[in-house]
Coordinates of C-alpha atoms in Angstrom, one line a residue:
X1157 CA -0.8 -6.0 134.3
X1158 CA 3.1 -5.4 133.1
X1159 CA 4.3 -2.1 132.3
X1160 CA 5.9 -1.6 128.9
X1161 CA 9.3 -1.8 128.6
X1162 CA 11.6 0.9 127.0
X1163 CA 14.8 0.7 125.8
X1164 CA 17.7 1.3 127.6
X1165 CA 19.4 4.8 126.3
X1166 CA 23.0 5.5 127.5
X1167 CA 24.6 8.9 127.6
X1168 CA 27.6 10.1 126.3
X1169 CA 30.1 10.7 129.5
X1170 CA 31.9 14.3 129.8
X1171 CA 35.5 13.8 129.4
X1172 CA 37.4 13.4 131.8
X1173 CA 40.9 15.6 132.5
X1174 CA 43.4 14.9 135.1
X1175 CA 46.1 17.9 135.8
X1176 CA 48.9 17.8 137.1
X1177 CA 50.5 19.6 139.8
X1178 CA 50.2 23.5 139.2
X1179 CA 48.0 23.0 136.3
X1180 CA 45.0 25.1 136.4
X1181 CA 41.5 25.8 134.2
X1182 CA 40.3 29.3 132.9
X1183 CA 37.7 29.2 134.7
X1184 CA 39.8 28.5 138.7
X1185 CA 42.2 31.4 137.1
X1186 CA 40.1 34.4 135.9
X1187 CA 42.9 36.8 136.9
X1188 CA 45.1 35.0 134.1
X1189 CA 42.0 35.0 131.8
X1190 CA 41.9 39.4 132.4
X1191 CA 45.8 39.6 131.4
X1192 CA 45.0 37.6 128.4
X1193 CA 42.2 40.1 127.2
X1194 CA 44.0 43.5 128.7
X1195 CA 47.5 41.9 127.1
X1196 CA 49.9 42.2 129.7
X1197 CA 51.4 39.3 128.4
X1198 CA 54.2 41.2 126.4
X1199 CA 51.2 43.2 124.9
X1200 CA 50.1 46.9 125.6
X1201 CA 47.1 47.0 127.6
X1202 CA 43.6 47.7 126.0
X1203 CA 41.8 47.6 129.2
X1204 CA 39.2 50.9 129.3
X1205 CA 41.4 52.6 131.9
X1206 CA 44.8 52.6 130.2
X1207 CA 43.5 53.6 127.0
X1208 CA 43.2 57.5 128.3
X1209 CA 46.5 58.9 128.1
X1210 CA 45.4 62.1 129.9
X1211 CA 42.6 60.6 131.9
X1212 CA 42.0 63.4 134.4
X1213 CA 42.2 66.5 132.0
X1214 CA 38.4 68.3 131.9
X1215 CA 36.8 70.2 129.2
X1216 CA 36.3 74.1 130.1
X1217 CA 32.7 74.7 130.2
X1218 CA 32.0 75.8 126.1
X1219 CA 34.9 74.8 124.7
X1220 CA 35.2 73.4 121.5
X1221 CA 37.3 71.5 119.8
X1222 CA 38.8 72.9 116.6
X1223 CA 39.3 71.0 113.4
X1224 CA 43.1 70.5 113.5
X1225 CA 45.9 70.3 110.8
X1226 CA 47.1 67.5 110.8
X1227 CA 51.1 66.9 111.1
X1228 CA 52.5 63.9 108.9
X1229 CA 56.3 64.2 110.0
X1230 CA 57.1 66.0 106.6
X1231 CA 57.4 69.7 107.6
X1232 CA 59.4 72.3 110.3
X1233 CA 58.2 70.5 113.8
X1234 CA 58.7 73.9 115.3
X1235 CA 56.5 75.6 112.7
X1236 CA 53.7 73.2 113.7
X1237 CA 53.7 73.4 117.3
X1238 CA 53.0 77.4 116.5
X1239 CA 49.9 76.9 114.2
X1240 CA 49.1 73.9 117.0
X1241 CA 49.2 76.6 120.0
X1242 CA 47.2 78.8 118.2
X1243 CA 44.7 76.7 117.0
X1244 CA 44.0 75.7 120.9
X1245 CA 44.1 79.6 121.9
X1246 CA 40.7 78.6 123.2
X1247 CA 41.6 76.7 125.8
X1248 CA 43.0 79.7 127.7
X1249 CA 46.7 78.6 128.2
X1250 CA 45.9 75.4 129.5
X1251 CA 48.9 73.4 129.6
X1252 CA 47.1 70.5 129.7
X1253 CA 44.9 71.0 127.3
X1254 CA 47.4 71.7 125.0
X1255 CA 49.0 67.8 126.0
X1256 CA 45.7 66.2 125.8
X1257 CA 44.8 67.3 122.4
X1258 CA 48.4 67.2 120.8
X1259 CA 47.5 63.7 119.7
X1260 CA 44.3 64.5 117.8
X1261 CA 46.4 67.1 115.4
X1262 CA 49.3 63.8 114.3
X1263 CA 48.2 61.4 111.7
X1264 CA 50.4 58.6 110.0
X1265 CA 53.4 57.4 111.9
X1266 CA 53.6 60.7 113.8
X1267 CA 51.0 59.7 116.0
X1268 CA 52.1 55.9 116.3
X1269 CA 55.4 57.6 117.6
X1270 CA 52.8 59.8 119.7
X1271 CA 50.9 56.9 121.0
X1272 CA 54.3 54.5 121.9
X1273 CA 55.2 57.2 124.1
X1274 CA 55.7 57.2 128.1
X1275 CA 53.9 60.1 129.2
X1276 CA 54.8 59.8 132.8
X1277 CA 58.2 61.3 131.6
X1278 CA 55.7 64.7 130.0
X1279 CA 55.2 67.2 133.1
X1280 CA 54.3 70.0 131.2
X1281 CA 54.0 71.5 127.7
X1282 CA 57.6 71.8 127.3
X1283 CA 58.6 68.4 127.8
X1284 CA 56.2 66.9 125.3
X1285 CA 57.2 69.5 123.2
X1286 CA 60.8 68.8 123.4
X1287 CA 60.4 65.1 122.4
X1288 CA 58.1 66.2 119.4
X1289 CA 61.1 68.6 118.2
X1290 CA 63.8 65.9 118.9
X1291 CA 62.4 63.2 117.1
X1292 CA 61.3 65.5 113.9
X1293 CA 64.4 67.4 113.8
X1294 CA 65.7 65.9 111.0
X1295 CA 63.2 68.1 108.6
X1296 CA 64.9 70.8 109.7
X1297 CA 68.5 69.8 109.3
X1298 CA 67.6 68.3 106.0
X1299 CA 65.5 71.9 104.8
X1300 CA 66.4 72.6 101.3
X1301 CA 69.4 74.9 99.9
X1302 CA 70.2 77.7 97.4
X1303 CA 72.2 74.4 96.2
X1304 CA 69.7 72.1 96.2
X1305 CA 66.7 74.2 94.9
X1306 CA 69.2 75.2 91.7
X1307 CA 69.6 71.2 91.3
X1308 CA 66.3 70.6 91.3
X1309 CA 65.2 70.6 87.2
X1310 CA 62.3 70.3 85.5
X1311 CA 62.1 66.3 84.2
X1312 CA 60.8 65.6 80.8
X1313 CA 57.5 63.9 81.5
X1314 CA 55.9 67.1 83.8
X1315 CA 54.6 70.4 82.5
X1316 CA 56.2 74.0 83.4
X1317 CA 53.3 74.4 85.9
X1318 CA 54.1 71.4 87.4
X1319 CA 57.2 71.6 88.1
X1320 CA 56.7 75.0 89.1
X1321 CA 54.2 73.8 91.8
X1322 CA 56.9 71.6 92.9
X1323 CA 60.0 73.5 93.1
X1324 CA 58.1 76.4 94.9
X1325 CA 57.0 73.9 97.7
X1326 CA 60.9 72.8 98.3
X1327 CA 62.1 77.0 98.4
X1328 CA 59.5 77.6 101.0
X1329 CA 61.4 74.8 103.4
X1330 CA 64.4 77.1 102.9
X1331 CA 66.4 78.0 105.8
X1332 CA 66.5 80.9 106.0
X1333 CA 63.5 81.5 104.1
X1334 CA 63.9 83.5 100.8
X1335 CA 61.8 86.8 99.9
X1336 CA 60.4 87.0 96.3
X1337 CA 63.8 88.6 94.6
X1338 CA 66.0 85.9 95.9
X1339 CA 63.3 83.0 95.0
X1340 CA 62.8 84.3 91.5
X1341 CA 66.8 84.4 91.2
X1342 CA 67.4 81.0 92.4
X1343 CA 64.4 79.9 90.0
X1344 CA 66.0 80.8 87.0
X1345 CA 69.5 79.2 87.9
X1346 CA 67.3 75.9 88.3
X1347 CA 66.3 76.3 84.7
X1348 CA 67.7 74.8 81.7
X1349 CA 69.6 76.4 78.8
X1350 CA 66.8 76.6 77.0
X1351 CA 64.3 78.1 79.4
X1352 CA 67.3 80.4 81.0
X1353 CA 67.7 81.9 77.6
X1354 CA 64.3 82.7 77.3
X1355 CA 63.2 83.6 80.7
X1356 CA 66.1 85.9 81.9
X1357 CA 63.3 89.1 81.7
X1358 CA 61.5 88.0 84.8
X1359 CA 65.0 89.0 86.4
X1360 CA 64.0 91.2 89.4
X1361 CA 60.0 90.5 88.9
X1362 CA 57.1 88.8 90.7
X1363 CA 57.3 84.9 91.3
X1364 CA 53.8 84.3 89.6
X1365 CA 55.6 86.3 86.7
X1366 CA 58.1 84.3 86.1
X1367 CA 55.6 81.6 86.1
X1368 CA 53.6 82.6 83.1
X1369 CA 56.8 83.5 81.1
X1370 CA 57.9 80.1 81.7
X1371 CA 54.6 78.7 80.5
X1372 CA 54.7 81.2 77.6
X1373 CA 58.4 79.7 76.6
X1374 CA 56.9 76.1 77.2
X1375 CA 54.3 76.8 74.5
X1376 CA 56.8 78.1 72.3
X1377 CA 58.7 75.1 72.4
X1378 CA 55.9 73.2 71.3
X1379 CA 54.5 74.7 68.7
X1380 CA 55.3 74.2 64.6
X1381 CA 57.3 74.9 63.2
X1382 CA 60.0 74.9 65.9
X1383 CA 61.1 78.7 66.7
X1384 CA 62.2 80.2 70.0
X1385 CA 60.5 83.0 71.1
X1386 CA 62.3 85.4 73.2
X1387 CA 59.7 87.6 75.5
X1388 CA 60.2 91.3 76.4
X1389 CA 58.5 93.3 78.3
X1390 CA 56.9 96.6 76.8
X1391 CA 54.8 99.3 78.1
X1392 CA 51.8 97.6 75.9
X1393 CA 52.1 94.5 76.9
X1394 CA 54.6 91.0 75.8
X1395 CA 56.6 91.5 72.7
X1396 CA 56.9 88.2 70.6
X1397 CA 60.2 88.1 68.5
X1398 CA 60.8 84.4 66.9
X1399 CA 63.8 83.7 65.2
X1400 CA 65.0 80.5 63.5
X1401 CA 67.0 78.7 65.3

């Protein structure tokens, strides 16, 4: 009896590669493979060990790490590094504690500038410190003026309070910083004719005063028919004279 017969099936063949001289495959090279995942080929490596910067720094037993606030680049550097240090009083003087966390209490491009940095050059505090300073100085050197803050006017499209909010935010960058007489001064040389005219009383008196005047005049200015009102103080309270203009 004959057996059946079947088919004959061929197989696709594997390719077949020829290299030449120095040529090699991933898989006879797995130390080039690593450098192409940790980029050491002109990249920063994103292997697990270089990703610490501080790798040998230790937690004290307890110690907790506080919500920091956060430095953007806009404000005195040397202001910040005293709210840092004494936000990380906790970690008893710790110099390196101090280093490790820096980088958690930097957002935006301050910590990209944080992050590109060679730390084998940071042997203490003082040095990191020192670099932070440097590179932020510029806030400092650029800290607003009795000239500027008297150039800085209210614009047409913002509210008294507004403005208010934002012209007390450039005084207290001032260099040397102002106390409340000198603020309130400089405040009312910002204003316009208009406002100046009107607001001249809080001469001498609180900030927040000065606010509420201005708001007072702003409301004035806006009401029907149009009338200035001129506000002195009284023992019994604001004193509303309107006159045509």
């Amino acid at each position: 009896m004959e057996l059946p017969q079947f088919p004959a099936y061929t197989y696709p063949q594997l390719p077949q590669f020829e290299f030449t001289a120095g040529q090699e495959t991933t898989a006879k090279n797995p130390e080039q493979s690593l450098k192409s995942i940790q980029g050491l080929s002109g990249q920063k490596s994103v292997s697990y060990a270089d990703l610490f910067m501080f790798p040998h720094v230790h937690l004290p037993l307890g110690f907790k790490t506080p919500k920091f606030e956060k430095y953007d680049g806009h404000d005195d550097p040397i202001a910040y590094l005293k709210k840092y240090c004494n936000q990380l009083q906790g970690a008893g003087g710790k110099e390196e504690l101090l280093m490790a966390y820096f980088g958690e209490s930097l957002v935006g491009i301050v910590s990209e500038w944080y992050m590109d940095q060679d730390i084998s050059r940071w042997h203490i505090w003082d040095d990191l410190a020192r670099d932070f300073v440097r590179q932020f100085q510029y806030n400092i050197d650029i800290a607003p003026d009795m000239n500027s803050l008297t150039n800085l006017k209210k614009k047409s499209s913002e509210s008294f309070r507004e403005y208010t909010v934002k012209w007390q935010e450039q005084a207290s960058r001032a260099k040397p910083p102002m106390d409340e007489v000198e603020m309130v001064t400089f405040f009312l040389q910002a204003q316009e004719a208009d406002y100046f005219q009107n607001m001249m009383f809080a001469m001498g008196k609180l900030f927040v005063e000065a606010i509420k005047i201005g708001e007072m005049v702003e409301n004035g200015s806006n009401s029907k028919p149009i009338r200035y009102q001129s506000y002195f103080p009284s023992h019994s309270g604001w004193v509303h004279r309107n006159s045509k203009r």
